[in-house]
Amino acid sequence: KAYDVYNFPNPFKKETNFTFRSSLFPNDAIISIFDLNGRKINRLSKLCEDLFCSIPWDGTDFNNQKINNGTYIYSLELKYNNQTFSNLYKVTKLK
């Protein structure tokens, strides 16, 4: 399970960091970012080897283009051995 899940800053202008804590590590963390129409615009992944994990995002899509201002949904998925945790959260970009 993930605890203290935040992205900071939120809202953000140029970049943000997705942060969380997990008592089970190392784990594979995957952040999938979606627009409000449900289209996946980017995917980030990292092997988190400690209690606290931070994954930076520069506010770009799959084509490395800056995203428009607005609210987006992101999914945090943690995989540890045969266990999986996932949940949805919001992130907002403002100029």
PDB file of N, CA and C in Angstrom:
ATOM      1  N   LYS A   1       0.834  -1.180   0.000  1.00  0.00           N
ATOM      2  CA  LYS A   1       0.000   0.000   0.000  1.00  0.00           C
ATOM      3  C   LYS A   1       0.876   1.241   0.000  1.00  0.00           C
ATOM      4  N   ALA A   2       0.368   2.319  -0.575  1.00  0.00           N
ATOM      5  CA  ALA A   2       1.085   3.595  -0.613  1.00  0.00           C
ATOM      6  C   ALA A   2       0.456   4.555   0.391  1.00  0.00           C
ATOM      7  N   TYR A   3       1.308   5.322   1.038  1.00  0.00           N
ATOM      8  CA  TYR A   3       0.882   6.313   2.023  1.00  0.00           C
ATOM      9  C   TYR A   3       1.428   7.676   1.635  1.00  0.00           C
ATOM     10  N   ASP A   4       0.760   8.721   2.141  1.00  0.00           N
ATOM     11  CA  ASP A   4       1.227  10.094   1.913  1.00  0.00           C
ATOM     12  C   ASP A   4       1.526  10.338   0.437  1.00  0.00           C
ATOM     13  N   VAL A   5       0.553  10.032  -0.409  1.00  0.00           N
ATOM     14  CA  VAL A   5       0.719  10.205  -1.859  1.00  0.00           C
ATOM     15  C   VAL A   5       0.399  11.657  -2.219  1.00  0.00           C
ATOM     16  N   TYR A   6       1.391  12.343  -2.760  1.00  0.00           N
ATOM     17  CA  TYR A   6       1.231  13.742  -3.175  1.00  0.00           C
ATOM     18  C   TYR A   6       2.051  13.981  -4.423  1.00  0.00           C
ATOM     19  N   ASN A   7       1.684  15.027  -5.144  1.00  0.00           N
ATOM     20  CA  ASN A   7       2.628  15.560  -6.108  1.00  0.00           C
ATOM     21  C   ASN A   7       2.862  17.004  -5.688  1.00  0.00           C
ATOM     22  N   PHE A   8       4.113  17.417  -5.759  1.00  0.00           N
ATOM     23  CA  PHE A   8       4.478  18.740  -5.280  1.00  0.00           C
ATOM     24  C   PHE A   8       5.420  19.386  -6.282  1.00  0.00           C
ATOM     25  N   PRO A   9       5.161  20.619  -6.675  1.00  0.00           N
ATOM     26  CA  PRO A   9       3.990  21.401  -6.296  1.00  0.00           C
ATOM     27  C   PRO A   9       2.749  20.968  -7.069  1.00  0.00           C
ATOM     28  N   ASN A  10       1.608  21.289  -6.528  1.00  0.00           N
ATOM     29  CA  ASN A  10       0.322  21.033  -7.180  1.00  0.00           C
ATOM     30  C   ASN A  10      -0.620  22.159  -6.791  1.00  0.00           C
ATOM     31  N   PRO A  11      -0.999  23.016  -7.737  1.00  0.00           N
ATOM     32  CA  PRO A  11      -0.702  22.970  -9.175  1.00  0.00           C
ATOM     33  C   PRO A  11       0.763  23.294  -9.455  1.00  0.00           C
ATOM     34  N   PHE A  12       1.204  22.904 -10.658  1.00  0.00           N
ATOM     35  CA  PHE A  12       2.586  23.150 -11.052  1.00  0.00           C
ATOM     36  C   PHE A  12       2.634  23.943 -12.346  1.00  0.00           C
ATOM     37  N   LYS A  13       3.791  24.584 -12.581  1.00  0.00           N
ATOM     38  CA  LYS A  13       3.995  25.347 -13.813  1.00  0.00           C
ATOM     39  C   LYS A  13       4.872  24.586 -14.797  1.00  0.00           C
ATOM     40  N   LYS A  14       6.067  24.172 -14.366  1.00  0.00           N
ATOM     41  CA  LYS A  14       7.016  23.538 -15.273  1.00  0.00           C
ATOM     42  C   LYS A  14       7.226  22.066 -14.961  1.00  0.00           C
ATOM     43  N   GLU A  15       7.304  21.721 -13.686  1.00  0.00           N
ATOM     44  CA  GLU A  15       7.519  20.322 -13.316  1.00  0.00           C
ATOM     45  C   GLU A  15       6.946  20.061 -11.930  1.00  0.00           C
ATOM     46  N   THR A  16       6.738  18.776 -11.646  1.00  0.00           N
ATOM     47  CA  THR A  16       6.223  18.349 -10.356  1.00  0.00           C
ATOM     48  C   THR A  16       6.904  17.033  -9.980  1.00  0.00           C
ATOM     49  N   ASN A  17       6.809  16.676  -8.723  1.00  0.00           N
ATOM     50  CA  ASN A  17       7.360  15.408  -8.239  1.00  0.00           C
ATOM     51  C   ASN A  17       6.242  14.602  -7.598  1.00  0.00           C
ATOM     52  N   PHE A  18       6.028  13.407  -8.090  1.00  0.00           N
ATOM     53  CA  PHE A  18       5.074  12.488  -7.480  1.00  0.00           C
ATOM     54  C   PHE A  18       5.790  11.806  -6.322  1.00  0.00           C
ATOM     55  N   THR A  19       5.259  11.924  -5.124  1.00  0.00           N
ATOM     56  CA  THR A  19       5.916  11.364  -3.949  1.00  0.00           C
ATOM     57  C   THR A  19       4.959  10.460  -3.190  1.00  0.00           C
ATOM     58  N   PHE A  20       5.527   9.469  -2.512  1.00  0.00           N
ATOM     59  CA  PHE A  20       4.735   8.561  -1.696  1.00  0.00           C
ATOM     60  C   PHE A  20       5.664   7.757  -0.795  1.00  0.00           C
ATOM     61  N   ARG A  21       5.057   7.091   0.155  1.00  0.00           N
ATOM     62  CA  ARG A  21       5.764   6.167   1.043  1.00  0.00           C
ATOM     63  C   ARG A  21       5.141   4.795   0.891  1.00  0.00           C
ATOM     64  N   SER A  22       5.951   3.776   1.065  1.00  0.00           N
ATOM     65  CA  SER A  22       5.460   2.407   1.020  1.00  0.00           C
ATOM     66  C   SER A  22       6.272   1.564   1.994  1.00  0.00           C
ATOM     67  N   SER A  23       5.594   0.714   2.747  1.00  0.00           N
ATOM     68  CA  SER A  23       6.294  -0.130   3.716  1.00  0.00           C
ATOM     69  C   SER A  23       6.891  -1.370   3.056  1.00  0.00           C
ATOM     70  N   LEU A  24       6.496  -1.651   1.815  1.00  0.00           N
ATOM     71  CA  LEU A  24       7.019  -2.807   1.090  1.00  0.00           C
ATOM     72  C   LEU A  24       7.934  -2.323  -0.033  1.00  0.00           C
ATOM     73  N   PHE A  25       9.199  -2.619   0.084  1.00  0.00           N
ATOM     74  CA  PHE A  25      10.155  -2.204  -0.944  1.00  0.00           C
ATOM     75  C   PHE A  25      11.291  -3.200  -0.981  1.00  0.00           C
ATOM     76  N   PRO A  26      12.003  -3.285  -2.091  1.00  0.00           N
ATOM     77  CA  PRO A  26      11.863  -2.439  -3.278  1.00  0.00           C
ATOM     78  C   PRO A  26      10.587  -2.785  -4.039  1.00  0.00           C
ATOM     79  N   ASN A  27      10.028  -1.787  -4.681  1.00  0.00           N
ATOM     80  CA  ASN A  27       8.833  -2.003  -5.492  1.00  0.00           C
ATOM     81  C   ASN A  27       8.978  -1.275  -6.817  1.00  0.00           C
ATOM     82  N   ASP A  28       8.270  -1.779  -7.806  1.00  0.00           N
ATOM     83  CA  ASP A  28       8.197  -1.116  -9.104  1.00  0.00           C
ATOM     84  C   ASP A  28       7.035  -0.144  -9.067  1.00  0.00           C
ATOM     85  N   ALA A  29       7.325   1.130  -9.255  1.00  0.00           N
ATOM     86  CA  ALA A  29       6.285   2.161  -9.249  1.00  0.00           C
ATOM     87  C   ALA A  29       6.033   2.621 -10.680  1.00  0.00           C
ATOM     88  N   ILE A  30       4.762   2.709 -11.030  1.00  0.00           N
ATOM     89  CA  ILE A  30       4.362   3.173 -12.361  1.00  0.00           C
ATOM     90  C   ILE A  30       3.339   4.286 -12.183  1.00  0.00           C
ATOM     91  N   ILE A  31       3.606   5.435 -12.784  1.00  0.00           N
ATOM     92  CA  ILE A  31       2.677   6.564 -12.808  1.00  0.00           C
ATOM     93  C   ILE A  31       2.159   6.666 -14.232  1.00  0.00           C
ATOM     94  N   SER A  32       0.851   6.523 -14.401  1.00  0.00           N
ATOM     95  CA  SER A  32       0.212   6.728 -15.702  1.00  0.00           C
ATOM     96  C   SER A  32      -0.624   7.996 -15.601  1.00  0.00           C
ATOM     97  N   ILE A  33      -0.443   8.908 -16.544  1.00  0.00           N
ATOM     98  CA  ILE A  33      -1.129  10.202 -16.511  1.00  0.00           C
ATOM     99  C   ILE A  33      -2.134  10.250 -17.646  1.00  0.00           C
ATOM    100  N   PHE A  34      -3.362  10.666 -17.303  1.00  0.00           N
ATOM    101  CA  PHE A  34      -4.476  10.685 -18.249  1.00  0.00           C
ATOM    102  C   PHE A  34      -5.091  12.075 -18.314  1.00  0.00           C
ATOM    103  N   ASP A  35      -5.595  12.458 -19.498  1.00  0.00           N
ATOM    104  CA  ASP A  35      -6.390  13.676 -19.576  1.00  0.00           C
ATOM    105  C   ASP A  35      -7.804  13.346 -19.099  1.00  0.00           C
ATOM    106  N   LEU A  36      -8.662  14.349 -19.019  1.00  0.00           N
ATOM    107  CA  LEU A  36     -10.010  14.126 -18.485  1.00  0.00           C
ATOM    108  C   LEU A  36     -10.912  13.353 -19.437  1.00  0.00           C
ATOM    109  N   ASN A  37     -10.455  13.106 -20.675  1.00  0.00           N
ATOM    110  CA  ASN A  37     -11.184  12.249 -21.611  1.00  0.00           C
ATOM    111  C   ASN A  37     -10.750  10.793 -21.495  1.00  0.00           C
ATOM    112  N   GLY A  38      -9.808  10.519 -20.587  1.00  0.00           N
ATOM    113  CA  GLY A  38      -9.356   9.150 -20.373  1.00  0.00           C
ATOM    114  C   GLY A  38      -8.211   8.701 -21.252  1.00  0.00           C
ATOM    115  N   ARG A  39      -7.640   9.609 -22.058  1.00  0.00           N
ATOM    116  CA  ARG A  39      -6.503   9.254 -22.906  1.00  0.00           C
ATOM    117  C   ARG A  39      -5.219   9.299 -22.093  1.00  0.00           C
ATOM    118  N   LYS A  40      -4.419   8.236 -22.188  1.00  0.00           N
ATOM    119  CA  LYS A  40      -3.131   8.217 -21.491  1.00  0.00           C
ATOM    120  C   LYS A  40      -2.176   9.137 -22.231  1.00  0.00           C
ATOM    121  N   ILE A  41      -1.597  10.098 -21.503  1.00  0.00           N
ATOM    122  CA  ILE A  41      -0.707  11.063 -22.148  1.00  0.00           C
ATOM    123  C   ILE A  41       0.759  10.815 -21.813  1.00  0.00           C
ATOM    124  N   ASN A  42       1.029  10.097 -20.710  1.00  0.00           N
ATOM    125  CA  ASN A  42       2.415   9.777 -20.392  1.00  0.00           C
ATOM    126  C   ASN A  42       2.454   8.653 -19.369  1.00  0.00           C
ATOM    127  N   ARG A  43       3.631   8.040 -19.254  1.00  0.00           N
ATOM    128  CA  ARG A  43       3.845   6.944 -18.302  1.00  0.00           C
ATOM    129  C   ARG A  43       5.264   7.075 -17.765  1.00  0.00           C
ATOM    130  N   LEU A  44       5.383   7.037 -16.448  1.00  0.00           N
ATOM    131  CA  LEU A  44       6.684   7.138 -15.783  1.00  0.00           C
ATOM    132  C   LEU A  44       6.865   5.897 -14.927  1.00  0.00           C
ATOM    133  N   SER A  45       8.088   5.432 -14.788  1.00  0.00           N
ATOM    134  CA  SER A  45       8.319   4.272 -13.932  1.00  0.00           C
ATOM    135  C   SER A  45       9.653   4.415 -13.216  1.00  0.00           C
ATOM    136  N   LYS A  46       9.729   3.751 -12.073  1.00  0.00           N
ATOM    137  CA  LYS A  46      10.948   3.814 -11.275  1.00  0.00           C
ATOM    138  C   LYS A  46      10.974   2.633 -10.315  1.00  0.00           C
ATOM    139  N   LEU A  47      12.145   2.109 -10.060  1.00  0.00           N
ATOM    140  CA  LEU A  47      12.324   1.118  -9.014  1.00  0.00           C
ATOM    141  C   LEU A  47      12.578   1.889  -7.723  1.00  0.00           C
ATOM    142  N   CYS A  48      11.667   1.761  -6.772  1.00  0.00           N
ATOM    143  CA  CYS A  48      11.781   2.471  -5.495  1.00  0.00           C
ATOM    144  C   CYS A  48      12.374   1.526  -4.463  1.00  0.00           C
ATOM    145  N   GLU A  49      13.536   1.890  -3.962  1.00  0.00           N
ATOM    146  CA  GLU A  49      14.281   0.987  -3.091  1.00  0.00           C
ATOM    147  C   GLU A  49      14.216   1.361  -1.610  1.00  0.00           C
ATOM    148  N   ASP A  50      13.497   2.435  -1.277  1.00  0.00           N
ATOM    149  CA  ASP A  50      13.401   2.891   0.106  1.00  0.00           C
ATOM    150  C   ASP A  50      11.953   3.163   0.485  1.00  0.00           C
ATOM    151  N   LEU A  51      11.756   3.496   1.755  1.00  0.00           N
ATOM    152  CA  LEU A  51      10.439   3.831   2.284  1.00  0.00           C
ATOM    153  C   LEU A  51       9.806   4.994   1.523  1.00  0.00           C
ATOM    154  N   PHE A  52      10.601   6.031   1.207  1.00  0.00           N
ATOM    155  CA  PHE A  52      10.125   7.221   0.509  1.00  0.00           C
ATOM    156  C   PHE A  52      10.575   7.174  -0.942  1.00  0.00           C
ATOM    157  N   CYS A  53       9.673   7.550  -1.854  1.00  0.00           N
ATOM    158  CA  CYS A  53      10.015   7.556  -3.273  1.00  0.00           C
ATOM    159  C   CYS A  53       9.497   8.839  -3.920  1.00  0.00           C
ATOM    160  N   SER A  54      10.260   9.379  -4.839  1.00  0.00           N
ATOM    161  CA  SER A  54       9.877  10.570  -5.582  1.00  0.00           C
ATOM    162  C   SER A  54      10.163  10.337  -7.057  1.00  0.00           C
ATOM    163  N   ILE A  55       9.175  10.653  -7.893  1.00  0.00           N
ATOM    164  CA  ILE A  55       9.315  10.475  -9.339  1.00  0.00           C
ATOM    165  C   ILE A  55       9.047  11.821 -10.006  1.00  0.00           C
ATOM    166  N   PRO A  56      10.056  12.435 -10.630  1.00  0.00           N
ATOM    167  CA  PRO A  56       9.860  13.738 -11.264  1.00  0.00           C
ATOM    168  C   PRO A  56       9.142  13.623 -12.605  1.00  0.00           C
ATOM    169  N   TRP A  57       8.401  14.689 -12.941  1.00  0.00           N
ATOM    170  CA  TRP A  57       7.731  14.781 -14.243  1.00  0.00           C
ATOM    171  C   TRP A  57       7.839  16.212 -14.736  1.00  0.00           C
ATOM    172  N   ASP A  58       8.233  16.361 -15.982  1.00  0.00           N
ATOM    173  CA  ASP A  58       8.436  17.688 -16.567  1.00  0.00           C
ATOM    174  C   ASP A  58       7.206  18.234 -17.288  1.00  0.00           C
ATOM    175  N   GLY A  59       6.054  17.622 -17.097  1.00  0.00           N
ATOM    176  CA  GLY A  59       4.817  18.146 -17.691  1.00  0.00           C
ATOM    177  C   GLY A  59       4.715  17.941 -19.183  1.00  0.00           C
ATOM    178  N   THR A  60       5.332  16.865 -19.693  1.00  0.00           N
ATOM    179  CA  THR A  60       5.261  16.586 -21.122  1.00  0.00           C
ATOM    180  C   THR A  60       4.456  15.314 -21.380  1.00  0.00           C
ATOM    181  N   ASP A  61       4.039  15.161 -22.642  1.00  0.00           N
ATOM    182  CA  ASP A  61       3.301  13.963 -23.037  1.00  0.00           C
ATOM    183  C   ASP A  61       4.262  12.951 -23.673  1.00  0.00           C
ATOM    184  N   PHE A  62       3.702  11.891 -24.248  1.00  0.00           N
ATOM    185  CA  PHE A  62       4.523  10.859 -24.894  1.00  0.00           C
ATOM    186  C   PHE A  62       5.403  11.420 -26.009  1.00  0.00           C
ATOM    187  N   ASN A  63       4.961  12.509 -26.656  1.00  0.00           N
ATOM    188  CA  ASN A  63       5.715  13.109 -27.759  1.00  0.00           C
ATOM    189  C   ASN A  63       6.692  14.181 -27.288  1.00  0.00           C
ATOM    190  N   ASN A  64       6.893  14.256 -25.975  1.00  0.00           N
ATOM    191  CA  ASN A  64       7.790  15.239 -25.369  1.00  0.00           C
ATOM    192  C   ASN A  64       7.309  16.674 -25.569  1.00  0.00           C
ATOM    193  N   GLN A  65       5.988  16.845 -25.765  1.00  0.00           N
ATOM    194  CA  GLN A  65       5.379  18.168 -25.898  1.00  0.00           C
ATOM    195  C   GLN A  65       4.795  18.584 -24.552  1.00  0.00           C
ATOM    196  N   LYS A  66       4.918  19.868 -24.215  1.00  0.00           N
ATOM    197  CA  LYS A  66       4.334  20.369 -22.970  1.00  0.00           C
ATOM    198  C   LYS A  66       2.815  20.205 -23.021  1.00  0.00           C
ATOM    199  N   ILE A  67       2.237  19.763 -21.905  1.00  0.00           N
ATOM    200  CA  ILE A  67       0.783  19.592 -21.851  1.00  0.00           C
ATOM    201  C   ILE A  67       0.107  20.942 -21.639  1.00  0.00           C
ATOM    202  N   ASN A  68      -1.171  21.008 -21.980  1.00  0.00           N
ATOM    203  CA  ASN A  68      -1.963  22.217 -21.777  1.00  0.00           C
ATOM    204  C   ASN A  68      -2.289  22.390 -20.303  1.00  0.00           C
ATOM    205  N   ASN A  69      -2.636  23.623 -19.934  1.00  0.00           N
ATOM    206  CA  ASN A  69      -3.107  23.874 -18.579  1.00  0.00           C
ATOM    207  C   ASN A  69      -4.379  23.077 -18.334  1.00  0.00           C
ATOM    208  N   GLY A  70      -4.572  22.649 -17.100  1.00  0.00           N
ATOM    209  CA  GLY A  70      -5.783  21.920 -16.761  1.00  0.00           C
ATOM    210  C   GLY A  70      -5.528  20.854 -15.715  1.00  0.00           C
ATOM    211  N   THR A  71      -6.573  20.121 -15.410  1.00  0.00           N
ATOM    212  CA  THR A  71      -6.501  19.051 -14.425  1.00  0.00           C
ATOM    213  C   THR A  71      -6.365  17.712 -15.138  1.00  0.00           C
ATOM    214  N   TYR A  72      -5.532  16.866 -14.589  1.00  0.00           N
ATOM    215  CA  TYR A  72      -5.267  15.541 -15.128  1.00  0.00           C
ATOM    216  C   TYR A  72      -5.418  14.520 -14.000  1.00  0.00           C
ATOM    217  N   ILE A  73      -5.616  13.290 -14.371  1.00  0.00           N
ATOM    218  CA  ILE A  73      -5.715  12.187 -13.423  1.00  0.00           C
ATOM    219  C   ILE A  73      -4.453  11.343 -13.566  1.00  0.00           C
ATOM    220  N   TYR A  74      -3.910  10.930 -12.427  1.00  0.00           N
ATOM    221  CA  TYR A  74      -2.795   9.989 -12.522  1.00  0.00           C
ATOM    222  C   TYR A  74      -3.058   8.768 -11.662  1.00  0.00           C
ATOM    223  N   SER A  75      -2.584   7.667 -12.173  1.00  0.00           N
ATOM    224  CA  SER A  75      -2.691   6.394 -11.484  1.00  0.00           C
ATOM    225  C   SER A  75      -1.322   6.042 -10.934  1.00  0.00           C
ATOM    226  N   LEU A  76      -1.279   5.708  -9.644  1.00  0.00           N
ATOM    227  CA  LEU A  76      -0.061   5.199  -9.037  1.00  0.00           C
ATOM    228  C   LEU A  76      -0.242   3.704  -8.848  1.00  0.00           C
ATOM    229  N   GLU A  77       0.661   2.939  -9.420  1.00  0.00           N
ATOM    230  CA  GLU A  77       0.618   1.483  -9.284  1.00  0.00           C
ATOM    231  C   GLU A  77       1.952   1.022  -8.703  1.00  0.00           C
ATOM    232  N   LEU A  78       1.883   0.275  -7.606  1.00  0.00           N
ATOM    233  CA  LEU A  78       3.075  -0.291  -6.982  1.00  0.00           C
ATOM    234  C   LEU A  78       3.012  -1.799  -7.087  1.00  0.00           C
ATOM    235  N   LYS A  79       4.112  -2.389  -7.505  1.00  0.00           N
ATOM    236  CA  LYS A  79       4.188  -3.851  -7.610  1.00  0.00           C
ATOM    237  C   LYS A  79       5.312  -4.342  -6.717  1.00  0.00           C
ATOM    238  N   TYR A  80       4.955  -5.266  -5.823  1.00  0.00           N
ATOM    239  CA  TYR A  80       5.918  -5.868  -4.906  1.00  0.00           C
ATOM    240  C   TYR A  80       5.647  -7.360  -4.878  1.00  0.00           C
ATOM    241  N   ASN A  81       6.614  -8.163  -5.365  1.00  0.00           N
ATOM    242  CA  ASN A  81       6.410  -9.611  -5.512  1.00  0.00           C
ATOM    243  C   ASN A  81       5.110  -9.850  -6.279  1.00  0.00           C
ATOM    244  N   ASN A  82       4.160 -10.561  -5.716  1.00  0.00           N
ATOM    245  CA  ASN A  82       2.879 -10.817  -6.391  1.00  0.00           C
ATOM    246  C   ASN A  82       1.780  -9.878  -5.931  1.00  0.00           C
ATOM    247  N   GLN A  83       2.124  -8.836  -5.192  1.00  0.00           N
ATOM    248  CA  GLN A  83       1.134  -7.892  -4.689  1.00  0.00           C
ATOM    249  C   GLN A  83       1.132  -6.630  -5.546  1.00  0.00           C
ATOM    250  N   THR A  84      -0.063  -6.065  -5.751  1.00  0.00           N
ATOM    251  CA  THR A  84      -0.194  -4.821  -6.514  1.00  0.00           C
ATOM    252  C   THR A  84      -1.116  -3.870  -5.777  1.00  0.00           C
ATOM    253  N   PHE A  85      -0.706  -2.610  -5.696  1.00  0.00           N
ATOM    254  CA  PHE A  85      -1.540  -1.538  -5.152  1.00  0.00           C
ATOM    255  C   PHE A  85      -1.719  -0.516  -6.260  1.00  0.00           C
ATOM    256  N   SER A  86      -2.935   0.013  -6.412  1.00  0.00           N
ATOM    257  CA  SER A  86      -3.144   1.108  -7.363  1.00  0.00           C
ATOM    258  C   SER A  86      -4.263   2.004  -6.875  1.00  0.00           C
ATOM    259  N   ASN A  87      -4.138   3.280  -7.218  1.00  0.00           N
ATOM    260  CA  ASN A  87      -5.160   4.253  -6.868  1.00  0.00           C
ATOM    261  C   ASN A  87      -5.032   5.442  -7.815  1.00  0.00           C
ATOM    262  N   LEU A  88      -6.100   6.264  -7.872  1.00  0.00           N
ATOM    263  CA  LEU A  88      -6.137   7.431  -8.750  1.00  0.00           C
ATOM    264  C   LEU A  88      -6.027   8.709  -7.929  1.00  0.00           C
ATOM    265  N   TYR A  89      -5.374   9.715  -8.522  1.00  0.00           N
ATOM    266  CA  TYR A  89      -5.172  11.008  -7.876  1.00  0.00           C
ATOM    267  C   TYR A  89      -5.266  12.102  -8.939  1.00  0.00           C
ATOM    268  N   LYS A  90      -5.310  13.383  -8.513  1.00  0.00           N
ATOM    269  CA  LYS A  90      -5.402  14.499  -9.438  1.00  0.00           C
ATOM    270  C   LYS A  90      -4.125  15.320  -9.406  1.00  0.00           C
ATOM    271  N   VAL A  91      -3.793  15.878 -10.571  1.00  0.00           N
ATOM    272  CA  VAL A  91      -2.686  16.809 -10.701  1.00  0.00           C
ATOM    273  C   VAL A  91      -3.156  17.948 -11.626  1.00  0.00           C
ATOM    274  N   THR A  92      -2.746  19.185 -11.326  1.00  0.00           N
ATOM    275  CA  THR A  92      -3.175  20.324 -12.118  1.00  0.00           C
ATOM    276  C   THR A  92      -1.977  21.128 -12.602  1.00  0.00           C
ATOM    277  N   LYS A  93      -2.026  21.496 -13.877  1.00  0.00           N
ATOM    278  CA  LYS A  93      -0.983  22.343 -14.459  1.00  0.00           C
ATOM    279  C   LYS A  93      -1.568  23.722 -14.721  1.00  0.00           C
ATOM    280  N   LEU A  94      -0.860  24.761 -14.250  1.00  0.00           N
ATOM    281  CA  LEU A  94      -1.233  26.157 -14.497  1.00  0.00           C
ATOM    282  C   LEU A  94      -0.028  26.892 -15.026  1.00  0.00           C
ATOM    283  N   LYS A  95      -0.258  27.850 -15.897  1.00  0.00           N
ATOM    284  CA  LYS A  95       0.852  28.673 -16.398  1.00  0.00           C
ATOM    285  C   LYS A  95       1.269  29.689 -15.392  1.00  0.00           C
TER     286      LYS A  95
END
